[in-house]
Amino acid sequence: RGRGPIGLTFKDNYAWIGDLMGEDLVTLPELLEQPHYALQSCVAYWEGRIPDTALGDIIKVTKRVNGGTIGIEDRRQLTETAAEVLQRYREA
């Protein structure tokens, strides 16, 4: 079952992210249902999976996260919205 904002699935991925986080997510996968661990898992996944050379390229990042580009237009819109919100926050 997928957990956390990324929807982490499969025992190997739980073990890998758990090792990066210093937690046993195979035995305690429900940790990813808690906000702190959910965010920590996203950061660990990103740091372990997304190379700096992909930053700013939504296609490359999407392919690294889910292997394809299904839903790319939704991601593009969400990325634009997030950028606008962050820009307003910086200006405030």
PDB file of C-alpha atoms in Angstrom:
ATOM      1  CA  ARG A   1       0.000   0.000   0.000  1.00  0.00           C
ATOM      2  CA  GLY A   2       1.341   3.430  -0.927  1.00  0.00           C
ATOM      3  CA  ARG A   3       2.109   5.690   2.012  1.00  0.00           C
ATOM      4  CA  GLY A   4       3.360   9.233   2.393  1.00  0.00           C
ATOM      5  CA  PRO A   5       2.970  12.050  -0.134  1.00  0.00           C
ATOM      6  CA  ILE A   6       4.968  10.120  -2.726  1.00  0.00           C
ATOM      7  CA  GLY A   7       2.854   6.997  -2.232  1.00  0.00           C
ATOM      8  CA  LEU A   8       5.778   4.759  -1.368  1.00  0.00           C
ATOM      9  CA  THR A   9       5.123   1.122  -2.302  1.00  0.00           C
ATOM     10  CA  PHE A  10       6.934  -2.234  -2.276  1.00  0.00           C
ATOM     11  CA  LYS A  11       8.977  -3.733   0.518  1.00  0.00           C
ATOM     12  CA  ASP A  12      12.318  -2.926  -1.123  1.00  0.00           C
ATOM     13  CA  ASN A  13      11.405   0.771  -1.301  1.00  0.00           C
ATOM     14  CA  TYR A  14      10.225   0.796   2.313  1.00  0.00           C
ATOM     15  CA  ALA A  15      13.554  -0.787   3.315  1.00  0.00           C
ATOM     16  CA  TRP A  16      15.592   1.633   1.172  1.00  0.00           C
ATOM     17  CA  ILE A  17      13.843   4.795   2.406  1.00  0.00           C
ATOM     18  CA  GLY A  18      13.814   3.442   5.950  1.00  0.00           C
ATOM     19  CA  ASP A  19      17.579   2.976   5.797  1.00  0.00           C
ATOM     20  CA  LEU A  20      18.020   6.550   4.543  1.00  0.00           C
ATOM     21  CA  MET A  21      15.779   7.804   7.362  1.00  0.00           C
ATOM     22  CA  GLY A  22      17.241   5.559  10.040  1.00  0.00           C
ATOM     23  CA  GLU A  23      13.839   3.917  10.638  1.00  0.00           C
ATOM     24  CA  ASP A  24      12.518   0.376  10.154  1.00  0.00           C
ATOM     25  CA  LEU A  25       9.701   1.121   7.710  1.00  0.00           C
ATOM     26  CA  VAL A  26       9.318  -2.531   6.759  1.00  0.00           C
ATOM     27  CA  THR A  27       8.248  -3.384  10.309  1.00  0.00           C
ATOM     28  CA  LEU A  28       6.561  -0.027  11.014  1.00  0.00           C
ATOM     29  CA  PRO A  29       5.211   1.228   7.654  1.00  0.00           C
ATOM     30  CA  GLU A  30       2.472   3.189   9.466  1.00  0.00           C
ATOM     31  CA  LEU A  31       5.161   5.700  10.498  1.00  0.00           C
ATOM     32  CA  LEU A  32       4.701   7.198   7.029  1.00  0.00           C
ATOM     33  CA  GLU A  33       1.132   8.120   7.979  1.00  0.00           C
ATOM     34  CA  GLN A  34       2.523  10.647  10.463  1.00  0.00           C
ATOM     35  CA  PRO A  35       3.364  14.102   9.033  1.00  0.00           C
ATOM     36  CA  HIS A  36       6.949  14.210  10.344  1.00  0.00           C
ATOM     37  CA  TYR A  37       7.904  10.843   8.868  1.00  0.00           C
ATOM     38  CA  ALA A  38       5.922  11.459   5.691  1.00  0.00           C
ATOM     39  CA  LEU A  39       7.891  14.644   5.009  1.00  0.00           C
ATOM     40  CA  GLN A  40      11.159  12.999   5.995  1.00  0.00           C
ATOM     41  CA  SER A  41      10.462  10.162   3.547  1.00  0.00           C
ATOM     42  CA  CYS A  42       9.875  12.658   0.720  1.00  0.00           C
ATOM     43  CA  VAL A  43      13.170  14.394   1.400  1.00  0.00           C
ATOM     44  CA  ALA A  44      15.014  11.060   1.618  1.00  0.00           C
ATOM     45  CA  TYR A  45      13.391   9.838  -1.606  1.00  0.00           C
ATOM     46  CA  TRP A  46      14.220  13.080  -3.409  1.00  0.00           C
ATOM     47  CA  GLU A  47      17.824  13.139  -2.206  1.00  0.00           C
ATOM     48  CA  GLY A  48      18.305   9.476  -3.096  1.00  0.00           C
ATOM     49  CA  ARG A  49      16.546   9.468  -6.435  1.00  0.00           C
ATOM     50  CA  ILE A  50      16.541  12.897  -8.114  1.00  0.00           C
ATOM     51  CA  PRO A  51      19.924  14.076  -9.431  1.00  0.00           C
ATOM     52  CA  ASP A  52      20.688  17.784  -9.375  1.00  0.00           C
ATOM     53  CA  THR A  53      20.927  17.669 -13.178  1.00  0.00           C
ATOM     54  CA  ALA A  54      17.152  17.004 -13.313  1.00  0.00           C
ATOM     55  CA  LEU A  55      16.198  20.063 -11.261  1.00  0.00           C
ATOM     56  CA  GLY A  56      13.963  22.424 -13.181  1.00  0.00           C
ATOM     57  CA  ASP A  57      13.042  19.763 -15.749  1.00  0.00           C
ATOM     58  CA  ILE A  58       9.569  18.456 -14.918  1.00  0.00           C
ATOM     59  CA  ILE A  59       9.822  15.631 -17.469  1.00  0.00           C
ATOM     60  CA  LYS A  60      13.102  14.279 -16.044  1.00  0.00           C
ATOM     61  CA  VAL A  61      11.865  14.536 -12.455  1.00  0.00           C
ATOM     62  CA  THR A  62       8.538  12.868 -13.299  1.00  0.00           C
ATOM     63  CA  LYS A  63      10.282   9.990 -15.050  1.00  0.00           C
ATOM     64  CA  ARG A  64      12.586   9.488 -12.046  1.00  0.00           C
ATOM     65  CA  VAL A  65       9.637   9.423  -9.640  1.00  0.00           C
ATOM     66  CA  ASN A  66       7.105   7.294 -11.508  1.00  0.00           C
ATOM     67  CA  GLY A  67       8.855   5.994 -14.613  1.00  0.00           C
ATOM     68  CA  GLY A  68       6.740   7.824 -17.175  1.00  0.00           C
ATOM     69  CA  THR A  69       4.907  11.029 -17.896  1.00  0.00           C
ATOM     70  CA  ILE A  70       1.315  10.084 -17.087  1.00  0.00           C
ATOM     71  CA  GLY A  71      -0.334  13.101 -15.459  1.00  0.00           C
ATOM     72  CA  ILE A  72       2.394  15.493 -16.637  1.00  0.00           C
ATOM     73  CA  GLU A  73      -0.036  18.316 -17.385  1.00  0.00           C
ATOM     74  CA  ASP A  74      -1.441  18.154 -13.843  1.00  0.00           C
ATOM     75  CA  ARG A  75       2.113  18.216 -12.472  1.00  0.00           C
ATOM     76  CA  ARG A  76       3.006  21.135 -14.716  1.00  0.00           C
ATOM     77  CA  GLN A  77      -0.006  23.108 -13.440  1.00  0.00           C
ATOM     78  CA  LEU A  78       0.750  22.244  -9.805  1.00  0.00           C
ATOM     79  CA  THR A  79       4.386  23.270 -10.315  1.00  0.00           C
ATOM     80  CA  GLU A  80       3.327  26.616 -11.778  1.00  0.00           C
ATOM     81  CA  THR A  81       0.858  27.199  -8.934  1.00  0.00           C
ATOM     82  CA  ALA A  82       3.474  26.331  -6.319  1.00  0.00           C
ATOM     83  CA  ALA A  83       5.987  28.675  -7.960  1.00  0.00           C
ATOM     84  CA  GLU A  84       3.429  31.513  -7.904  1.00  0.00           C
ATOM     85  CA  VAL A  85       2.613  30.921  -4.230  1.00  0.00           C
ATOM     86  CA  LEU A  86       6.287  30.786  -3.287  1.00  0.00           C
ATOM     87  CA  GLN A  87       6.951  34.002  -5.203  1.00  0.00           C
ATOM     88  CA  ARG A  88       4.107  35.787  -3.354  1.00  0.00           C
ATOM     89  CA  TYR A  89       5.477  34.457  -0.065  1.00  0.00           C
ATOM     90  CA  ARG A  90       8.945  35.813  -0.871  1.00  0.00           C
ATOM     91  CA  GLU A  91       7.497  39.220  -1.713  1.00  0.00           C
ATOM     92  CA  ALA A  92       5.490  39.419   1.520  1.00  0.00           C
TER      93      ALA A  92
END
